[in-house]
Amino acid sequence: MPLYNDLRYSLRTLRRQPGFAAAAVATLALGIGATTTIFTVVDGVVLKPLRYPDAQRIVAVQTRFSRSGRVTPRTTGGDLQDLRRLTDAFDAFSYYHGGEMGVQFEGGAEFVGAYRVDPEFFHVFALSPVAGRTFHADDVGRAAIVGLRLAERHYGSATAALGRTLRIDGVAYEIVGIMPPALQFPRLAQVWAADSFVPGNRNRSGYNYYSVAKLRPEVSPAAADARLSGLASQLGETFPDTNQDKTFVAVPLRDALAGPVRSTLLLMLGAVGLVLLIACANVGNLVLARATLRAREFAVRAALGAGRRELIGQAVAESAVLAGAAGMIGVGAAALGTRTLLALGGQFVPAPLVADIHMDWRVAAFAVCASSVSALVAVVPAWHATSMVGQSSLRQGGAAGLMSGTSRLRSALILVQVALSLMLSVDASLLFRTVLALHQATLGYRTEGIVVTYAHVPARTLSEALQAGRLFDDLFDRVRHLPGVQAAGGAMGLPAGQYDSNGSFAIEGKQSFNADLRNLPAAGFRLASPGYFGTMAIPLLRGREFNDGDAYERPFVVMISESLARLNFANEDPLGHRIMCGLDSPTWMTVVGVVGDVRQSSPAAQPGPELYMPLRQHPFNANEVQIVTRTAEKPETLIPALRDAIRRLNPEIAMKFTTLEDLVTDSMAAQRFRSALALTFAAIAIFLAFSGTYAVVSYITARRTSEFGLRAALGAQPRNILTLVLGGAARLVVIGATAGVLLALLAGRLLNATLFGVASTDPATLLVAMTIVLPLILFAAAVPAYRASRIDPLVALRSE
C-alpha cells in the first residue's frame, strides 16, 4: 500500500512543520474558496438547466434588425399573430406583457409583478399548479393565476385563495389556480391574468410584447431560426414599410435571462481564477523552499535505494494532503461567500435564476478540480527539486546542490505573482474610477431631498383614465400643502426609474409619420405634470413649462430636450413647430418649451433626445405615476404623511416609496458591485504576492547567512548587503511589473464596455496601481533584507 504509506508519512512530516502546513493550506484555501464562490454563481446563472420540464426546449423569440444587428427582446402585436402559426417549429407559443403594477385585493392595494398572458403560457413551462387549474380558452379577461407565496400572504393558503377575486386596472379576475414558487417568470411575477390569443395592439411598429415558445422535440434552436428567417422574409415582402429590415431569432430562455449578467460573471470568474493561480504560485514557492531544505533527506533516501518515482510519489502525497485540506476549508468558505455575494448583489441576478445558486455536486466537483490543479501545481517545484538530488547533495548537506537548480523556478514564481497582482490591481482601479466618475457625473437634475412615490390608480376606459388624471391633480395639490414640502410633481418615466419608453417621431414639414419608420428620428417618451421640472431642478432653456391648461380637451403640446432641439432644429427656433410620435395616438403636438438634457436610465447613460408630454393629455399612459416631492428635511420622514394623504384620497391606490438618491444609487449598483469584487480580488492578490515575496526572500537570506557573515567580516557595510538583497528582488519586481502592465493593457480591452469616464489605457490609473502594489512587494523583500544587513559576522560564520 505505497499510497497509504506515503499519505501517513506526509501527515507526520507536516505535523512536524505546522507553520509551513498552515501557511500553505490557508493560501490555497483562500484561492479555492474565492474561485468556488464565483463558480457557484456562474453555475447557477449560466450553466445549469432551468428547473422546468424540457427546459432546453424553451426559447424566447426576439426581433433582430438586419442592418444594424440590434436585437430587442420584444415583438410587435402584428408579428405575433404570424409567429404563432409556425406550428412545425413550436409545440406551444405564448406572449406576455406587464410588470410591477398596482393590484387591488380584498384587503387593499399593492404593487406586485402582474402580467397578462395568453392561455398557452403555462403549456410552454409545463408546470402543474399546486391547487386549481391552468387557463382555458374561455378564461380570457376574467381569470387569474397567482403564486403560492402571494396566496398564502393574502388568503392564508392555496386552497383558500381559489375562487377569490383581485382587480387589475378595474377589471375583476377570479383566481382559478395557484402556481408553485418554481415559476418565477417573468421577472417578479406573482399574478398571471388571462389575455386573448390575439394581442390588443396589432400594428407592426410597436414592440410591446414578449414571447416565449417551446420547440418541438425534433427541432433545434438553429432549425427554429431557419424557419423564423423564412417567415421574416415573407413578412418583409408583404409589409415592406415595417418588416423589411427585421428577422426573428429563437434564444434559449436561460441565455435570454442570463444575458445582462453573463459577461460580468465570466469576467469575475476569470479574475478570481487569476487569484487562485497566484495562490498556487505562492504555495509553489513555499514547497520549493521546503524541498531545498529537505535536500539532505532526499539524498539519504536516494542513497538507501529510493528511486525518483518514490521521491516524486512522496511529493505528490504531501501536495494532495495540503490541497485536500485547503479544498475542504475552501468549500466551507465558498458556502459563506456565496450567501454574502447574493446578499450584496442578488438584485443583479434574474429572479428565476436565483434559486439555482447554491452548493451542490457540480460545485463540489469544481472544488475537487480546483484542489487537484492546486496539488499538481504544488508538485512541480518538488518534482524539480527531486530531479536534482544526488550524492553532491549528501556531501553538501543539501544546500548548494539545490540552490543553483531552483533559483530560476523560484524567480519565475515571484514574477507570476507580481505580474498577476499588478494586472488585477490595474483593472480593479479602472472599475473603481468608473464608480467615482459615475458619482461625479452631471445628471441634469438634483437628487437630494426628493421622495419618489409610485402610485397606481385603476383605470380601463377613457373616462376612468381621465378621472385618474383629475385624482392625481388633486393629489399633487394636497402633497404641495403638506408640512415641509417645497415642491411636488409627477411623471411617467422618471430618470433612473423602472419604466422606459421610446420610439420614432416626425416633425411637421420635415417627415411624414406614415412613411418608413426606419428613416425617422427616435427619442425617449416621457410624461410630466405641471411643476415636475421645477421639482427636479431640470432647467427650462426656452419657452414655458406645462400648466393646468394643458388638458385632454385642449390642443396637444410637447416639450423637448436640448439634444433633440440641437439635432433637429440646429438653425431655427423649435418653439411653435409640431411633432407627432407613436406613444398612443397620431396627434400633432406643438413644441412649447425646451429643457436641459438629463441622463435618463443611469449616470452612465449619455443624454439623448427626449419628448416630454403632459400627463393629462395622455390618460391611458398616466394612471400610474411617479410622484416626486422635494423637502428640506430627510426624505424618509415625509413618507408617513404621503401614505396617509394617498389613503385618505383613495384607498384603492397602490403605492410604494423610495428616494431619488436611492434610485440613482441603485442604477449604479452593477458597477459598484463589479468594482467591489475586483478590488477584493486585487487585495487578495496583493496580499498573496506580499506574503510570497516575504517568504522567499526570508528563505534566501537565511540560506546565505554564512555568505553575508563572510562579506561583513571582509569589510562589507550593512548598506552593501541591504543593496545586494534588495537589488535582486527589485530586478524581479521590475520584470514582473513590466509583464503586469502589458497584461493589464490587454485585459483592459475586455473592460471597455463596462468603463465610464476613464480609458482602459489611462496612464494615471497604471501609475496609481503601480504606486500601491510595487512598494508593498518591495517592502516585503526589505524586511528580511534589513535583518540580513544587521547580521553579526561571528555568529554567521559559526552557523556554518
Coordinates of N, CA, C and O in Angstrom, one line a residue, residues 297-383:
E297 N 17.6 15.0 3.3 CA 16.7 13.9 3.5 C 16.5 13.2 2.1 O 16.6 11.9 2.1
F298 N 16.3 13.9 1.1 CA 16.1 13.3 -0.3 C 17.4 12.5 -0.6 O 17.3 11.4 -1.2
A299 N 18.6 13.1 -0.4 CA 19.8 12.5 -0.7 C 20.0 11.2 0.0 O 20.5 10.2 -0.5
V300 N 19.7 11.2 1.3 CA 19.9 10.0 2.2 C 18.9 8.9 1.6 O 19.3 7.7 1.5
R301 N 17.7 9.2 1.4 CA 16.7 8.3 0.9 C 17.1 7.7 -0.5 O 17.0 6.5 -0.8
A302 N 17.7 8.6 -1.3 CA 18.2 8.1 -2.6 C 19.4 7.2 -2.4 O 19.5 6.1 -3.1
A303 N 20.3 7.5 -1.5 CA 21.4 6.6 -1.3 C 21.0 5.3 -0.7 O 21.7 4.3 -0.9
L304 N 19.9 5.2 0.0 CA 19.4 4.0 0.6 C 18.5 3.2 -0.4 O 17.9 2.2 -0.1
G305 N 18.4 3.7 -1.6 CA 17.8 2.9 -2.7 C 16.4 3.5 -3.2 O 15.8 2.9 -4.1
A306 N 16.0 4.6 -2.6 CA 14.7 5.2 -3.1 C 14.9 5.7 -4.5 O 15.9 6.5 -4.7
G307 N 14.1 5.3 -5.4 CA 14.1 5.9 -6.7 C 13.4 7.2 -6.9 O 12.8 7.7 -6.0
R308 N 13.6 7.8 -8.0 CA 13.0 9.1 -8.2 C 11.5 9.0 -8.2 O 10.8 9.9 -7.8
R309 N 10.9 7.9 -8.7 CA 9.5 7.7 -8.6 C 9.0 7.8 -7.2 O 7.9 8.4 -6.9
E310 N 9.7 7.1 -6.2 CA 9.3 7.1 -4.8 C 9.4 8.6 -4.3 O 8.5 9.0 -3.5
L311 N 10.4 9.3 -4.6 CA 10.5 10.7 -4.1 C 9.4 11.6 -4.7 O 8.8 12.4 -3.9
I312 N 9.1 11.4 -5.9 CA 8.0 12.2 -6.5 C 6.7 11.8 -5.9 O 5.8 12.6 -5.6
G313 N 6.5 10.5 -5.7 CA 5.3 10.0 -5.0 C 5.1 10.6 -3.7 O 4.0 11.0 -3.3
Q314 N 6.2 10.8 -3.0 CA 6.1 11.4 -1.6 C 5.7 12.9 -1.8 O 4.8 13.4 -1.1
A315 N 6.2 13.5 -2.8 CA 5.9 14.9 -3.1 C 4.4 15.1 -3.4 O 3.7 16.0 -3.0
V316 N 3.9 14.1 -4.3 CA 2.5 14.1 -4.7 C 1.6 13.9 -3.5 O 0.6 14.6 -3.3
A317 N 2.0 13.0 -2.6 CA 1.2 12.7 -1.4 C 1.1 14.0 -0.5 O 0.0 14.3 0.0
E318 N 2.2 14.6 -0.3 CA 2.2 15.8 0.6 C 1.3 16.9 -0.1 O 0.6 17.6 0.6
S319 N 1.5 17.1 -1.4 CA 0.7 18.1 -2.1 C -0.8 17.8 -2.0 O -1.6 18.7 -1.9
A320 N -1.1 16.5 -2.1 CA -2.5 16.1 -2.1 C -3.1 16.3 -0.7 O -4.3 16.8 -0.5
V321 N -2.3 16.1 0.4 CA -2.8 16.4 1.7 C -3.1 17.9 1.9 O -4.1 18.3 2.4
L322 N -2.1 18.7 1.4 CA -2.3 20.1 1.6 C -3.5 20.6 0.8 O -4.3 21.4 1.3
A323 N -3.6 20.2 -0.5 CA -4.7 20.6 -1.4 C -6.0 20.1 -0.9 O -7.0 20.8 -0.9
G324 N -6.0 18.9 -0.3 CA -7.3 18.3 0.2 C -7.8 19.1 1.4 O -9.0 19.4 1.5
A325 N -6.9 19.4 2.3 CA -7.3 20.2 3.5 C -7.8 21.6 3.0 O -8.8 22.1 3.5
A326 N -7.0 22.2 2.1 CA -7.4 23.5 1.6 C -8.7 23.5 0.9 O -9.5 24.4 1.0
G327 N -9.0 22.4 0.1 CA -10.3 22.3 -0.6 C -11.4 22.2 0.4 O -12.5 22.8 0.1
M328 N -11.3 21.4 1.5 CA -12.4 21.3 2.4 C -12.7 22.7 3.1 O -13.8 23.1 3.2
I329 N -11.6 23.4 3.5 CA -11.8 24.7 4.1 C -12.3 25.7 3.0 O -13.2 26.5 3.3
G330 N -11.8 25.6 1.8 CA -12.3 26.5 0.7 C -13.8 26.3 0.4 O -14.5 27.3 0.2
V331 N -14.3 25.1 0.4 CA -15.7 24.8 0.2 C -16.5 25.5 1.3 O -17.6 26.1 1.0
G332 N -16.1 25.3 2.5 CA -16.8 26.0 3.6 C -16.8 27.5 3.5 O -17.9 28.1 3.7
A333 N -15.7 28.0 3.1 CA -15.6 29.5 2.9 C -16.5 29.9 1.7 O -17.1 31.0 1.7
A334 N -16.6 29.0 0.7 CA -17.4 29.4 -0.5 C -18.9 29.4 -0.2 O -19.6 30.2 -0.7
A335 N -19.3 28.5 0.7 CA -20.7 28.5 1.2 C -21.1 29.8 1.8 O -22.1 30.4 1.5
L336 N -20.2 30.3 2.7 CA -20.4 31.6 3.3 C -20.3 32.7 2.3 O -21.0 33.7 2.3
G337 N -19.3 32.6 1.4 CA -19.1 33.7 0.4 C -20.2 33.8 -0.5 O -20.6 34.9 -0.9
T338 N -20.8 32.6 -0.9 CA -22.0 32.7 -1.8 C -23.2 33.4 -1.2 O -23.8 34.2 -1.8
R339 N -23.4 33.1 0.1 CA -24.5 33.8 0.8 C -24.3 35.3 0.9 O -25.2 36.1 0.7
T340 N -23.0 35.6 1.2 CA -22.7 37.1 1.2 C -22.8 37.7 -0.1 O -23.3 38.9 -0.2
L341 N -22.3 37.1 -1.2 CA -22.4 37.6 -2.5 C -23.9 37.9 -2.9 O -24.2 38.9 -3.5
L342 N -24.7 36.9 -2.6 CA -26.2 37.1 -3.0 C -26.8 38.2 -2.2 O -27.7 38.9 -2.7
A343 N -26.4 38.3 -0.9 CA -26.9 39.4 -0.1 C -26.5 40.8 -0.6 O -27.3 41.7 -0.6
L344 N -25.3 40.9 -1.2 CA -24.8 42.2 -1.6 C -25.2 42.5 -3.1 O -25.5 43.6 -3.4
G345 N -25.3 41.4 -3.9 CA -25.6 41.7 -5.3 C -26.6 40.8 -5.9 O -26.7 40.6 -7.2
G346 N -27.5 40.2 -5.1 CA -28.5 39.3 -5.7 C -29.5 40.0 -6.6 O -30.1 39.3 -7.4
Q347 N -29.6 41.3 -6.5 CA -30.6 42.0 -7.3 C -30.2 42.0 -8.8 O -31.0 42.3 -9.7
F348 N -28.9 41.7 -9.1 CA -28.4 41.7 -10.5 C -28.7 40.4 -11.2 O -28.6 40.3 -12.4
V349 N -29.1 39.4 -10.4 CA -29.4 38.1 -11.0 C -30.9 38.0 -11.3 O -31.7 38.3 -10.4
P350 N -31.2 37.6 -12.5 CA -32.7 37.5 -12.8 C -33.4 36.5 -11.9 O -32.8 35.5 -11.5
A351 N -34.5 37.0 -11.4 CA -35.2 36.2 -10.3 C -35.4 34.7 -10.6 O -35.2 33.9 -9.7
P352 N -35.7 34.3 -11.8 CA -35.9 32.8 -12.0 C -34.6 32.0 -11.8 O -34.7 30.8 -11.6
L353 N -33.5 32.7 -11.8 CA -32.2 32.0 -11.7 C -31.6 32.0 -10.3 O -30.7 31.2 -10.0
V354 N -32.1 32.9 -9.4 CA -31.6 33.0 -8.0 C -31.6 31.6 -7.3 O -30.7 31.2 -6.6
A355 N -32.8 30.9 -7.5 CA -33.0 29.7 -6.7 C -32.0 28.6 -7.2 O -31.7 27.6 -6.4
D356 N -31.3 28.8 -8.3 CA -30.4 27.8 -8.8 C -29.0 28.0 -8.3 O -28.1 27.2 -8.5
I357 N -28.8 29.1 -7.5 CA -27.4 29.4 -7.0 C -27.3 28.8 -5.6 O -27.8 29.4 -4.6
H358 N -26.7 27.7 -5.5 CA -26.5 27.0 -4.3 C -25.4 25.9 -4.4 O -25.0 25.5 -5.6
M359 N -24.8 25.5 -3.3 CA -23.8 24.4 -3.3 C -24.4 23.1 -3.7 O -25.5 22.7 -3.1
D360 N -23.9 22.4 -4.6 CA -24.4 21.1 -5.0 C -23.2 20.2 -5.5 O -22.0 20.7 -5.4
W361 N -23.5 19.1 -6.1 CA -22.4 18.2 -6.5 C -21.6 18.8 -7.6 O -20.4 18.6 -7.8
R362 N -22.2 19.7 -8.4 CA -21.4 20.4 -9.5 C -20.4 21.3 -8.9 O -19.2 21.3 -9.4
V363 N -20.8 22.0 -7.9 CA -19.9 22.9 -7.2 C -18.8 22.1 -6.5 O -17.6 22.5 -6.5
A364 N -19.2 21.0 -5.8 CA -18.2 20.1 -5.2 C -17.2 19.6 -6.2 O -16.0 19.5 -5.9
A365 N -17.7 19.2 -7.4 CA -16.8 18.7 -8.4 C -15.8 19.8 -8.8 O -14.6 19.5 -9.1
F366 N -16.3 21.0 -9.0 CA -15.4 22.1 -9.3 C -14.4 22.3 -8.3 O -13.2 22.5 -8.6
A367 N -14.8 22.3 -7.0 CA -13.8 22.4 -5.9 C -12.8 21.3 -5.9 O -11.6 21.6 -5.7
V368 N -13.2 20.1 -6.2 CA -12.2 19.0 -6.3 C -11.2 19.2 -7.4 O -10.0 19.0 -7.3
C369 N -11.8 19.7 -8.6 CA -10.9 20.0 -9.7 C -9.9 21.1 -9.4 O -8.7 21.0 -9.7
A370 N -10.4 22.2 -8.7 CA -9.5 23.3 -8.3 C -8.5 22.8 -7.3 O -7.3 23.2 -7.4
S371 N -8.9 21.9 -6.4 CA -7.9 21.4 -5.4 C -6.9 20.5 -6.1 O -5.7 20.5 -5.8
S372 N -7.3 19.7 -7.1 CA -6.4 18.8 -7.9 C -5.4 19.7 -8.6 O -4.2 19.3 -8.7
V373 N -5.9 20.7 -9.3 CA -5.0 21.6 -10.0 C -4.0 22.2 -9.1 O -2.8 22.3 -9.4
S374 N -4.5 22.7 -7.9 CA -3.5 23.2 -6.9 C -2.5 22.2 -6.5 O -1.3 22.6 -6.3
A375 N -2.9 21.0 -6.3 CA -2.0 20.0 -5.9 C -0.9 19.7 -7.0 O 0.3 19.6 -6.7
L376 N -1.4 19.7 -8.2 CA -0.4 19.5 -9.3 C 0.6 20.6 -9.4 O 1.8 20.4 -9.7
V377 N 0.1 21.8 -9.3 CA 1.0 23.0 -9.4 C 2.0 22.9 -8.2 O 3.2 23.3 -8.4
A378 N 1.5 22.5 -7.0 CA 2.4 22.4 -5.9 C 3.5 21.3 -6.1 O 4.6 21.4 -5.5
V379 N 3.1 20.3 -6.9 CA 4.1 19.2 -7.1 C 5.2 19.6 -8.0 O 6.3 19.1 -7.8
V380 N 5.0 20.6 -8.9 CA 6.0 20.9 -9.9 C 7.3 21.3 -9.2 O 8.4 20.8 -9.6
P381 N 7.3 22.3 -8.2 CA 8.6 22.6 -7.6 C 9.3 21.4 -6.9 O 10.5 21.3 -7.0
A382 N 8.5 20.6 -6.2 CA 9.0 19.4 -5.6 C 9.6 18.4 -6.6 O 10.7 17.9 -6.4
W383 N 9.0 18.3 -7.7 CA 9.5 17.4 -8.8 C 10.8 18.0 -9.3 O 11.7 17.2 -9.5

